[in-house]
Amino acid sequence: MRMIYIILSLFSFIFSTTLLVPEEYSTIQEGIDAAVDGDTVLVDQGIYYENLQITRSITLASHAIYEDLTNWSIEITPYSWEVDNQNIINTIIDGSIVTDDEFGSTILIYAEADECITPEIIGFTIQNGMGTTVCRDGPDCNVQHILGGGILSDISNPKIHYK
């Protein structure tokens, strides 16, 4: 069984695709929707007014993915940093234009099935999300909460770098 998993992992790596935004897809969500597990959605610098939904194990990245980011920020005061990487500063996902009253997170990560997904997000400025309405009080859902203005995840194990 372990050998089958290793072989399948190698095939997914060999056959992974890089989808380019906005060269091939005009929005990030279009690139995400076209991606399959193992693919990378690579986003050029710009401001993208979108509320994204990631439901697969893909990589969503700015061009910062190609840079050495070991010294990506300078600490100004305790718990406050100044980002000096131009790809991170200038590749912005802005969740301020909400089209759905219940879904307002800038990035919502969730599995469509009961299997945990493992997406990776690399090198963005994520801003102005309004949060997503969720029920956290049992099956009757008497009380709803707004959670995850920037990023909200469920049934997932995302890796988020340099945001």
Phi, psi and omega in degrees: 000319180298321180296321178297317179298317179297316180296316179296322178296318179297317178297319180294325177291315182296321185261014178289154184237149171255121180256129188258130176243128004262011183298313182258329181230130186286337177234159177296319182298323176299319177295317178298316181296329180277343184283151172242168180312132178095345180284162175242130172259111185257123189249128175288163176301146179153175175255124182245110179274090185214155169244106191268147174236120179249122183236013181222169177274081180241172171250128175248118189218150166271181178290355174297342179299336182268001186253158173280109185255023181294332177241055188280347182215164177240129179282122180270305176226167178305132179066023177221130182231153174248122180278132180241012178268122185295327178292323178289315182296321188259006174246097191246129170254114185250116183266024187280343181259089185271130179254353181232126183299334183263337184248105181228008176292145176297317176227123176249122182245121179204152178271136177283334175252185181275006178271139180289133176259159183227066178287161178231134181237126188225123164080049179232159161262123182246123187213160168063025174289147182262347182096160182243138179283124180227157175256127181233014186241050175083185188291336181279340177050060179286331182234129177254150181234152172255120184232159168066062177300312179277299181223134174231131180229150179212140183047052182205163176227071184285154171247124185237121185236137168056048178266000000 
